[in-house]
Coordinates of C-alpha atoms and ligand atoms in Angstrom, one line a residue:
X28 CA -27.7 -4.9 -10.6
X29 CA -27.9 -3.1 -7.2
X30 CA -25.8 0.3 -7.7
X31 CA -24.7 2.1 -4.7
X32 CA -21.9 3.7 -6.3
X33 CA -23.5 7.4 -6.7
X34 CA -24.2 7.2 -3.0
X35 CA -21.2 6.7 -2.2
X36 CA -19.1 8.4 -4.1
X37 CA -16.8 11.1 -2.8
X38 CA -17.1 9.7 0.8
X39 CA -15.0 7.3 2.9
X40 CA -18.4 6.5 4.7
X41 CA -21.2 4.7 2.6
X42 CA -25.1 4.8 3.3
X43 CA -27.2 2.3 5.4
X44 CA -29.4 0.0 3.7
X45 CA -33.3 -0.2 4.2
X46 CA -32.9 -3.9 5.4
X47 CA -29.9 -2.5 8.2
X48 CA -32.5 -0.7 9.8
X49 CA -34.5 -3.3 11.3
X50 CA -31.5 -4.7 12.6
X51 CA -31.0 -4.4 16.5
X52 CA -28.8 -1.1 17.1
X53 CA -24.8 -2.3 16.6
X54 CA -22.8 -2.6 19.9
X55 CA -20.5 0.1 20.4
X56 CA -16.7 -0.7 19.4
X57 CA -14.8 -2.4 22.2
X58 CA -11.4 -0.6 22.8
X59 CA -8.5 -2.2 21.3
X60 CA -5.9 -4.1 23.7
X61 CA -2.7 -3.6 25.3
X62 CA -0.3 -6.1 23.5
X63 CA 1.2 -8.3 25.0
X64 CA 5.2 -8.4 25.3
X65 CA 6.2 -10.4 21.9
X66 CA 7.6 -14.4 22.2
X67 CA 10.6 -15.5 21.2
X68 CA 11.7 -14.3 18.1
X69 CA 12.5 -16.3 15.3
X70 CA 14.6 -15.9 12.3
X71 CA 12.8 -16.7 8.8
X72 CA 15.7 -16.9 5.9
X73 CA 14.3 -16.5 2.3
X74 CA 15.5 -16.1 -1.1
X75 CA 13.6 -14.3 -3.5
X76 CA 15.1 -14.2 -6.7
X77 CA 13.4 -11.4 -9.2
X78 CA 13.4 -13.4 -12.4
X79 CA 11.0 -13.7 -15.6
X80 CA 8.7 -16.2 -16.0
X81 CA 5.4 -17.2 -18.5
X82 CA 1.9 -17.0 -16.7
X83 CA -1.3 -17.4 -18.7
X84 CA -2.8 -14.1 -17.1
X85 CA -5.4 -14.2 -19.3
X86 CA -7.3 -17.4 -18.7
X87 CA -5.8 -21.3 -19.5
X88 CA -6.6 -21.6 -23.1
X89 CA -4.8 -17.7 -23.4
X90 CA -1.2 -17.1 -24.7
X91 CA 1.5 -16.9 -21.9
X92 CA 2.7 -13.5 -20.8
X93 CA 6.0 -13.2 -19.6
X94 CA 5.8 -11.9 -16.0
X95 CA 8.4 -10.7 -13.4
X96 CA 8.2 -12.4 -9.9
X97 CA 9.6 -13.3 -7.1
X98 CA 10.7 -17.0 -7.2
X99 CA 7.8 -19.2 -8.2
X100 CA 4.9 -17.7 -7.2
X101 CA 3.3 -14.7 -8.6
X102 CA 2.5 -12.4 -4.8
X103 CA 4.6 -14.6 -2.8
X104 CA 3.5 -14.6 0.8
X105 CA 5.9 -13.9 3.7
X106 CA 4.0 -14.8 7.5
X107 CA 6.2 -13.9 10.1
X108 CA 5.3 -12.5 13.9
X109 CA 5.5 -9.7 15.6
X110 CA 9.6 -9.4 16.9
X111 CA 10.5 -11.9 14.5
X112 CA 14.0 -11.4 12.2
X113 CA 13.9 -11.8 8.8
X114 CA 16.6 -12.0 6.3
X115 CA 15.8 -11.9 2.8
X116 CA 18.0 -12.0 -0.3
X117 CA 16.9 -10.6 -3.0
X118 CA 18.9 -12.5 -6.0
X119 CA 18.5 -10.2 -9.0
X120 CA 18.3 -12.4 -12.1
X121 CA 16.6 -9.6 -14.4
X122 CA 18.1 -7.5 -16.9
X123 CA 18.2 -4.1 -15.4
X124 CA 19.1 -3.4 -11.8
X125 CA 16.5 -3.6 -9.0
X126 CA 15.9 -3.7 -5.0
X127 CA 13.5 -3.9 -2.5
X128 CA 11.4 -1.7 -0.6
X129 CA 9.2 -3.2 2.7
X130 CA 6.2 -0.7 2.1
X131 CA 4.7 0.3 5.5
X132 CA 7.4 -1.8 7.8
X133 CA 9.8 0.6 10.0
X134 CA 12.7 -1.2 9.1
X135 CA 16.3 0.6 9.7
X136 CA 16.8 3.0 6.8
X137 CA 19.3 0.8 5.6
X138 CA 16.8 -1.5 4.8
X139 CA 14.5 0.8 3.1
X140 CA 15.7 -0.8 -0.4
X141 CA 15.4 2.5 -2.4
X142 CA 18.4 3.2 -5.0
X143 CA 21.0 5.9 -4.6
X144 CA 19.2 7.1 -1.4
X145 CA 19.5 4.2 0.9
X146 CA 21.6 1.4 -1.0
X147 CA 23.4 1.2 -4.1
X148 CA 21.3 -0.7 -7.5
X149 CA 21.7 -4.6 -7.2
X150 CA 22.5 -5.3 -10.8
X151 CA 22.0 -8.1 -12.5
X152 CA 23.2 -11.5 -10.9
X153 CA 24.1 -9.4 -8.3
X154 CA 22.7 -10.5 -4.5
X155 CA 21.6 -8.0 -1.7
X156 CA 20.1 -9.2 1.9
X157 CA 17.7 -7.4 3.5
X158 CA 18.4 -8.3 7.4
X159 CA 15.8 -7.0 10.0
X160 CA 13.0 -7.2 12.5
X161 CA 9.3 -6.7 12.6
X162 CA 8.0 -4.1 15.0
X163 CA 4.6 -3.9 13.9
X164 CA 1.6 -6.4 13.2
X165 CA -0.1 -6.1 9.9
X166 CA -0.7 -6.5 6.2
X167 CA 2.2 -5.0 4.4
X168 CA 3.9 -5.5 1.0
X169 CA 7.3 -5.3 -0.8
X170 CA 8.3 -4.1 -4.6
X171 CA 11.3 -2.5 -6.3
X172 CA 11.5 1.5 -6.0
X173 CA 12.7 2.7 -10.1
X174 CA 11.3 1.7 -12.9
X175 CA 8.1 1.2 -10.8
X176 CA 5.9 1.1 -14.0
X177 CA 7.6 -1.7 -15.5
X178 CA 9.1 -3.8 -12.9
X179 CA 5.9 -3.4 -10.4
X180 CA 4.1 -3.8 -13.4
X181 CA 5.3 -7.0 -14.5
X182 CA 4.3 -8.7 -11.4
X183 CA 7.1 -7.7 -9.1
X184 CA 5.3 -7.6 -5.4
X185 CA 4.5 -10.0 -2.3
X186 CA 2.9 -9.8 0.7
X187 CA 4.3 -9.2 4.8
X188 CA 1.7 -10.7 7.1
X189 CA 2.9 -9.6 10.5
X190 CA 0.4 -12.2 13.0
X191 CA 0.2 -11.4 16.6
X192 CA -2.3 -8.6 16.5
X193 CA -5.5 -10.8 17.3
X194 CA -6.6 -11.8 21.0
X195 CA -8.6 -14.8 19.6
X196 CA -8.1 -16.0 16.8
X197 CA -10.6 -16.1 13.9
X198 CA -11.9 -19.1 12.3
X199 CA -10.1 -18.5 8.7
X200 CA -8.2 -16.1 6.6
X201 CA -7.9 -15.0 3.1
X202 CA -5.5 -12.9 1.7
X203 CA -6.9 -10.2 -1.6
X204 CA -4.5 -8.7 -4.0
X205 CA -6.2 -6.4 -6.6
X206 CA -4.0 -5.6 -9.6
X207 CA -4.8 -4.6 -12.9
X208 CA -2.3 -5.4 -15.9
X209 CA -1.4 -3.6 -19.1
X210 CA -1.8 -6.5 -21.5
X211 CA -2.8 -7.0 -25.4
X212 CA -4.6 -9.2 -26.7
X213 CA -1.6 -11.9 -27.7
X214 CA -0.6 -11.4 -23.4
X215 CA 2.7 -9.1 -24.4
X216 CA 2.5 -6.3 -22.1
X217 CA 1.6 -2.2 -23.4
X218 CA 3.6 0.4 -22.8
X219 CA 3.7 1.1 -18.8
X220 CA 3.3 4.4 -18.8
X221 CA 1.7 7.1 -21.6
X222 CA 2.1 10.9 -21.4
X223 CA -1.9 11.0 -21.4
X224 CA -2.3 8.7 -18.0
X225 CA 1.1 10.3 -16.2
X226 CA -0.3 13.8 -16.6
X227 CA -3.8 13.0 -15.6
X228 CA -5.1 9.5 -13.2
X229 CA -2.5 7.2 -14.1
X230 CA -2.6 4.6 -17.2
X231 CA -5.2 2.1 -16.1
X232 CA -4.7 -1.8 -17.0
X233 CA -6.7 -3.9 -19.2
X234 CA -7.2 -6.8 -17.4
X235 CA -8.5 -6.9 -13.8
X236 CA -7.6 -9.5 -11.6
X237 CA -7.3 -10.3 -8.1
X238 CA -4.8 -13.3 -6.8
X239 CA -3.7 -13.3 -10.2
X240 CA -7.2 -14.5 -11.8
X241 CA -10.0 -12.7 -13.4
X242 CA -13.0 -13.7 -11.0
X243 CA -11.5 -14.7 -8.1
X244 CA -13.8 -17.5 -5.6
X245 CA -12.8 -19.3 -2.2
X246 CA -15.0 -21.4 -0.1
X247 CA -14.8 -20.8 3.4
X248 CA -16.4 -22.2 6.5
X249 CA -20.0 -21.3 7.4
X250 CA -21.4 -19.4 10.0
X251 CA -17.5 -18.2 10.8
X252 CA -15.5 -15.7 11.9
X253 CA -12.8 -14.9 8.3
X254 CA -10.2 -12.5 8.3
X255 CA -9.9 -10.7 4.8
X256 CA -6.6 -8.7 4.2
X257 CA -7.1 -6.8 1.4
X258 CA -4.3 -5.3 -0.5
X259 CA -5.0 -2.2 -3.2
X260 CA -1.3 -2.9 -5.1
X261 CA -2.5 -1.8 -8.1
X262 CA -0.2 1.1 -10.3
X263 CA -3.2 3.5 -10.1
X264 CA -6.6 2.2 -9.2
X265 CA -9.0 3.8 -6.5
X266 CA -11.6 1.1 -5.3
X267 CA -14.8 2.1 -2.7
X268 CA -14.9 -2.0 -1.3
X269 CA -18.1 -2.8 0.6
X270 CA -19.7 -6.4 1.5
X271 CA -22.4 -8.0 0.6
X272 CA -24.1 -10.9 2.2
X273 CA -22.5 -10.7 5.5
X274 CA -21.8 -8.0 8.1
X275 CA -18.4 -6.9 7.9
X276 CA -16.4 -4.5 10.3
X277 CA -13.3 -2.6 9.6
X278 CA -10.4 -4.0 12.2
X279 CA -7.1 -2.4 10.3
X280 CA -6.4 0.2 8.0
X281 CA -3.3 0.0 6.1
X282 CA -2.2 -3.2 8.5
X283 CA -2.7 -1.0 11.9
X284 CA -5.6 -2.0 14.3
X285 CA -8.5 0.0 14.7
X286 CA -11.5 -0.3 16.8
X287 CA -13.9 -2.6 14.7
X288 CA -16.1 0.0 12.7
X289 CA -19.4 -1.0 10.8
X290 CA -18.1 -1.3 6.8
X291 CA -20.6 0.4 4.7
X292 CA -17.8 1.5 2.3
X293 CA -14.3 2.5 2.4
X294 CA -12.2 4.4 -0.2
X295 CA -8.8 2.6 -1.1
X296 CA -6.0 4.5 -3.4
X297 CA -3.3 2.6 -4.4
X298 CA -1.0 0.6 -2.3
X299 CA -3.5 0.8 0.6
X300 CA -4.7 -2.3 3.0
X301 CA -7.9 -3.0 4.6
X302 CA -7.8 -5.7 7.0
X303 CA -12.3 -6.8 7.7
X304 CA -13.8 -9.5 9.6
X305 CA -17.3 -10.5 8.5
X306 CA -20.0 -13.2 9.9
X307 CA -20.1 -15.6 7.2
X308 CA -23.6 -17.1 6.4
X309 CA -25.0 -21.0 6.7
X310 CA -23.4 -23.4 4.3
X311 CA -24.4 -22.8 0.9
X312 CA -24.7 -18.7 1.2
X313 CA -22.8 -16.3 -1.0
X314 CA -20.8 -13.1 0.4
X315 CA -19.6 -11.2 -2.1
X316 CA -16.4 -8.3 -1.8
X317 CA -17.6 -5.6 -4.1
X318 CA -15.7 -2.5 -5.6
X319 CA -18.7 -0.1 -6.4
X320 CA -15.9 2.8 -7.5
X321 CA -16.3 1.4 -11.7
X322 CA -19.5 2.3 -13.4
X323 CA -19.8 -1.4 -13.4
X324 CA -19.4 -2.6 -10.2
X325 CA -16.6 -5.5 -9.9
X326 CA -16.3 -8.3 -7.5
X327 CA -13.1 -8.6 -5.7
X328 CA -14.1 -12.1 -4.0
X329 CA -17.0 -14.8 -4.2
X330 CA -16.9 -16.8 -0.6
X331 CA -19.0 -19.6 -0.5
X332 CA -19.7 -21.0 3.1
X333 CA -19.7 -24.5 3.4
X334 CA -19.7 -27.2 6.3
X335 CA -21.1 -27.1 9.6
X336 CA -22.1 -23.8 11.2
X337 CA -18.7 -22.6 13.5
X338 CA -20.4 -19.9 15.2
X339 CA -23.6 -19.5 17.1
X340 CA -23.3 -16.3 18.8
X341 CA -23.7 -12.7 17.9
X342 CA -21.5 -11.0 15.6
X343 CA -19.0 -9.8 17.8
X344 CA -15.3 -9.4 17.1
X345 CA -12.8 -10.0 19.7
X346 CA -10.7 -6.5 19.6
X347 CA -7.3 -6.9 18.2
X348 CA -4.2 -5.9 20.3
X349 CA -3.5 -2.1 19.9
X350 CA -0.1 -1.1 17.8
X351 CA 2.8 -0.3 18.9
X352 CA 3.5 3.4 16.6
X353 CA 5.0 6.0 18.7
X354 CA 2.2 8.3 19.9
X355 CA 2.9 12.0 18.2
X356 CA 3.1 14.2 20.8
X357 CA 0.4 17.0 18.8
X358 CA 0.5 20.2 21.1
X359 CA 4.1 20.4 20.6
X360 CA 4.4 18.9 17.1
X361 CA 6.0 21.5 14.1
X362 CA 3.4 21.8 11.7
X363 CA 5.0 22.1 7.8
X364 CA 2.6 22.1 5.0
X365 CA 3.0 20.1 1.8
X366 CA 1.5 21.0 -1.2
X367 CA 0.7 18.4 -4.0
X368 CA 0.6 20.2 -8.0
X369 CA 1.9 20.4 -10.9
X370 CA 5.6 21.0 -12.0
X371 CA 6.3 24.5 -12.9
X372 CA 9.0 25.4 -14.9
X373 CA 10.5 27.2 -12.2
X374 CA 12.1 24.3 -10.9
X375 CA 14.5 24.7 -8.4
X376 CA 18.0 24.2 -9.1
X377 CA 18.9 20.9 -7.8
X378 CA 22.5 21.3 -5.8
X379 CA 23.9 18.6 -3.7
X380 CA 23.2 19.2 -0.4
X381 CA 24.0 16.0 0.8
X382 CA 27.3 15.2 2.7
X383 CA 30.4 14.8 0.1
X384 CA 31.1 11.4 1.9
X385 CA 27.8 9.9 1.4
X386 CA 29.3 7.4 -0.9
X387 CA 25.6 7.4 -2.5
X388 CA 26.1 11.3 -3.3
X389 CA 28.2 11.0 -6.6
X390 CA 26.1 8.6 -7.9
X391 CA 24.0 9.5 -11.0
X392 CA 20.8 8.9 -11.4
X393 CA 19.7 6.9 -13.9
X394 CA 17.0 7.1 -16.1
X395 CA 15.4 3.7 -14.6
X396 CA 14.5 5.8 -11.7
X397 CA 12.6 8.4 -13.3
X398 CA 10.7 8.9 -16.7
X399 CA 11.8 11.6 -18.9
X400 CA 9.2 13.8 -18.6
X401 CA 7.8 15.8 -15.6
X402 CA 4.4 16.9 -14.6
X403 CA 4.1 17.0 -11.1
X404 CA 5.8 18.2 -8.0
X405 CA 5.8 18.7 -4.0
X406 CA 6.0 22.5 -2.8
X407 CA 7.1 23.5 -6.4
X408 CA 9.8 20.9 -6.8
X409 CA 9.6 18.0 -8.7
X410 CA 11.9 15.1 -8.7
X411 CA 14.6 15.3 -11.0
X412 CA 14.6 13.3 -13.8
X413 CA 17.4 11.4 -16.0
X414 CA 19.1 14.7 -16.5
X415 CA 19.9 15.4 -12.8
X416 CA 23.1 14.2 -11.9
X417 CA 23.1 14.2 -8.3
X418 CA 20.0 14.1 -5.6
X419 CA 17.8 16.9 -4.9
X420 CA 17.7 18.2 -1.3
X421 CA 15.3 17.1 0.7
X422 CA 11.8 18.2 1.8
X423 CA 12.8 19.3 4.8
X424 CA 15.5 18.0 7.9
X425 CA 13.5 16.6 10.9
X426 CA 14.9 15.7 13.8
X427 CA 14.7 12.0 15.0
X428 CA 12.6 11.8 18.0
X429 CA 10.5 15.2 17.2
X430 CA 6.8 15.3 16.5
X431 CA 5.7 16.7 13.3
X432 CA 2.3 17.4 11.9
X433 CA 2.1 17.5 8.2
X434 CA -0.9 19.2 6.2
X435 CA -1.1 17.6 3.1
X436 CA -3.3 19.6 0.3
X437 CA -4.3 18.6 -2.8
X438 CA -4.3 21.2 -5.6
X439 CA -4.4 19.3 -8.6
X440 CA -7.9 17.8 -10.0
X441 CA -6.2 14.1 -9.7
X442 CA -6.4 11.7 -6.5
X443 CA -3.3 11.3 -4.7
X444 CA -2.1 8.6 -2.4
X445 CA 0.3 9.9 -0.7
X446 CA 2.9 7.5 1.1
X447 CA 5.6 8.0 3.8
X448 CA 8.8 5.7 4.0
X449 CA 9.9 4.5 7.5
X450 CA 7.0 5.9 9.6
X451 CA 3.1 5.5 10.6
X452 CA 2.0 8.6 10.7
X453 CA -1.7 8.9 12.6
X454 CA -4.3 10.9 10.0
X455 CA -6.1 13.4 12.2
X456 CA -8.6 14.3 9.7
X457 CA -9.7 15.8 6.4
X458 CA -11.4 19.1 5.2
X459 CA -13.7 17.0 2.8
X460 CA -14.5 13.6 4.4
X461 CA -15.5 12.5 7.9
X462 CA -12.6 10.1 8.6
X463 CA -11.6 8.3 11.5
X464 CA -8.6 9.1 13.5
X465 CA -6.6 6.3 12.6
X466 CA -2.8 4.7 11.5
X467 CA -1.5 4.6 8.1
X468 CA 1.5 4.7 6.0
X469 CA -0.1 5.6 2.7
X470 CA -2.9 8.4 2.7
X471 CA -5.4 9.4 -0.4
X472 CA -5.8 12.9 -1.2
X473 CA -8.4 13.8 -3.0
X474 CA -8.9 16.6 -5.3
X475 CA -9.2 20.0 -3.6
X476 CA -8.9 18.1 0.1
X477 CA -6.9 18.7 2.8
X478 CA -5.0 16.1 5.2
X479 CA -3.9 16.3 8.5
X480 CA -1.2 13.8 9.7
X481 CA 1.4 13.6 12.6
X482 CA 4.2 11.1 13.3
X483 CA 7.8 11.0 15.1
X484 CA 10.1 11.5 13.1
X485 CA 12.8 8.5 12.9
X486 CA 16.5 9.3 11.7
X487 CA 17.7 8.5 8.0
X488 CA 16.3 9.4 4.4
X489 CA 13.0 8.4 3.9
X490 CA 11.0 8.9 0.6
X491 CA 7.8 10.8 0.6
X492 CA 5.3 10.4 -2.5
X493 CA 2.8 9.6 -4.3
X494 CA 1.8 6.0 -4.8
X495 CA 0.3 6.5 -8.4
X496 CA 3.6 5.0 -10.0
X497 CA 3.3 7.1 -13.2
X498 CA 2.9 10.3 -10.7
X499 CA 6.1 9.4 -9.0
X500 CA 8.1 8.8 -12.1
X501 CA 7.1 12.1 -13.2
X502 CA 7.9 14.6 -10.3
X503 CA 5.9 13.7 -7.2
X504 CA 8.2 12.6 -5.0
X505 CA 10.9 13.8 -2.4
X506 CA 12.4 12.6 0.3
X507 CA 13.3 13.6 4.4
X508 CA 16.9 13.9 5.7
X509 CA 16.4 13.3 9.3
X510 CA 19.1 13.5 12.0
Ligands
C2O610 CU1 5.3 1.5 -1.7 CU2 8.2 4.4 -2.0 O1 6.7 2.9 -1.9
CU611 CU1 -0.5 11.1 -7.6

């Protein structure tokens, strides 16, 4: 089997294989495009109830596992455009108390669907709508914010597909969710969490899937134009995803457009999105969606092409519409560094800063939110766990409408992605890795890197961690106060 992973490894950027180099020289990107002002808006009412139901996860003659969803269908789907209202209610039919947070959307902070910071718990058979509209284009997802471990890893996510970001439109779509699960053998789950994976990478799954199912295949149409929106919403996972068997550009990273870039391979922590269009081949070819980051490489997709040819030109993607972030204005950002380590036992002592009539500043924190234990922390302070009563201060106050450029440095020997509530922040570059300059909402640190971001600030409390959900539960994660 063809192995490119030690080639790779430790790079964002992959190698070039002997075949690409008798290949005529790659057209310089085309510059993405001024969108255009956004239709009518329209208002998309859902319900999505958080409930348990059985799913044979591990294949149709396996034992059911009982899975937490949202309504019917395991990764529901939510396609709305750009402007567009939507007003979900989330009907809360578990057993412990849940909400929802629209990871990568800058939605009001009201919206933001984190407990005891932005709204109170919905407890069971309790309702909550969420009630807002779409500024950006892109690939985003939704999922609870405490007891991440267990309710994220029961199933509890879907997908945002924000449409209006492409000039012409391609010939087909797919949408990719990678997630492991933490399942034995008779489909009851394992313990979410373990002292052993919190401390170090995370507690990895023992079952792989993607959409749901162990080897996922599509057909789709040949000699065409497809749209993959990959989505890393896995607990812990790192992936390095390349293509085989078609050429494949880059067109959005973490939902935001990009000038198409050449995909040789491209390092995903968790909760990041890669949005690719590749050239499919002539009816009857094979492309595959590899993650060469395992010892044994895994494929996230088999696409067969089938039916007549669609396309008979070059491989050329039309550029997508440009997005609509507010531009950080560097030269007269404040720069405030962020350091990612361990917890020390000098942890500061957490008084309530926050105003006495905040009616979410009396409210305890319960041990749903946090694991007992703590091993990590930003700038020396970790998160408090179930014996805090109130919330910590913040990180910092920024002021709403200000630029700020964050260095984000890694001093623990674990990969971090690190993820901003509310904002897109634009990564300027890394002291490891030859990135592009690019949008994101979620950024992987690696070990002994340094990050560079910048963003404008927006006003409200918005949570700043780590997207390894055992690393948040234990310490790494804080939060902004912005007026
Ligand atoms: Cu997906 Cu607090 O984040
Ligand atoms: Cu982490």
């Amino acid at each position: 089997m063809l192995t490119r992973r030690a080639a790779i490894a430790g790079l964002g950027v992959g190698l070039v294989a002997p075949a690409l180099l008798s290949l005529p020289r790659r057209p310089a990107a085309r510059p993405l495009l001024t969108p255009p002002v956004a239709g009518a808006p329209a208002l998309h009412d859902v319900t999505l109830e958080a409930k348990a139901r059985s799913v044979k996860l591990l294949g149709k003659d396996g034992p059911e596992s009982t899975l937490w969803t949202y309504g019917d269908e395991l990764f529901p789907v939510l396609r709305l455009k750009r402007g567009d209202r939507l007003r979900a209610t989330l009907k809360n039919s578990l057993g412990e108390h849940t909400s929802i947070h629209w990871h990568g959307v800058r939605v009001p902070n009201d919206m933001d669907g984190v407990q005891y910071v932005t709204q109170k718990p919905v407890e069971p058979g309790e309702s909550f709508t969420y009630d807002f509209s779409l500024p950006d284009t892109g690939t985003f997802f939704f999922h609870p914010h405490c007891n991440e471990t267990g309710q994220v890893g029961h199933g509890l996510l879907g997908v945002v597909i924000v449409a209006g970001d492409e000039s012409e439109a391609f010939d087909d779509e797919a949408v990719i969710i990678a997630k492991d699960w933490r399942l034995a053998e008779d489909g009851s789950f394992l313990p979410f969490s373990t002292d052993s994976g919190a401390a170090r990478a995370g507690t990895f799954g023992t079952l792989r899937t993607v959409n749901g199912v162990k080897r996922f295949a599509r057909k789709v149409p040949a000699a065409a134009d497809i749209r993959l929106r990959l989505l890393n919403l896995d607990a812990t996972r790192m992936m390095d995803v390349g293509v085989e068997g078609a050429e494949a550009r880059i067109i959005a990273i973490d939902g935001n457009p990009v000038e198409a870039m050449p995909l040789d391979s491209w390092r995903m922590g968790a909760a990041s999105r890669l949005d690719l269009v590749l050239r499919t081949p002539k009816a009857g070819g094979k492309v595959r969606l590899r993650d060469y980051f395992p010892t044994e490489i895994f494929d996230l997709a088999e696409l067969e092409a089938e039916g007549p040819d669609r396309r008979a030109e070059p491989f050329d993607p039309a550029p997508l519409y440009a997005s609509r972030v507010p531009e950080p204005d560097l030269a007269g950002a404040e720069t405030q560094p962020f350091v990612f380590g361990a917890a020390s036992d000098a942890i500061a002592s957490f008084i309530d800063t926050l105003d006495p009539d905040d009616p979410l500043s009396k409210v305890i924190l319960d041990d749903l939110c946090t694991a007992s234990r703590t091993f990590w922390a930003i700038n020396k302070r970790s998160w408090p766990n179930d014996g805090h009563r109130n919330l910590p201060p913040p990180l910092a106050r920024l002021k709403s409408g200000k630029s700020y450029r964050f260095t984000l440095q890694n001093a623990t020997p674990h990969p971090h992605p690190i993820h901003l509530h509310g904002h897109t922040f634009k990564v300027l570059g890394s002291s490891k890795r030859k990135l592009p300059v690019h949008y994101a909402d979620t950024v992987l640190v690696l070990p002994k890197e340094r990050i560079e971001i910048a963003f404008v600030a927006a006003a409200g409390k918005w949570m700043f961690h780590c997207h390894i959900l055992e690393h948040l539960e234990t310490g790494m994660m804080g939060y902004f106060a912005n007026a």
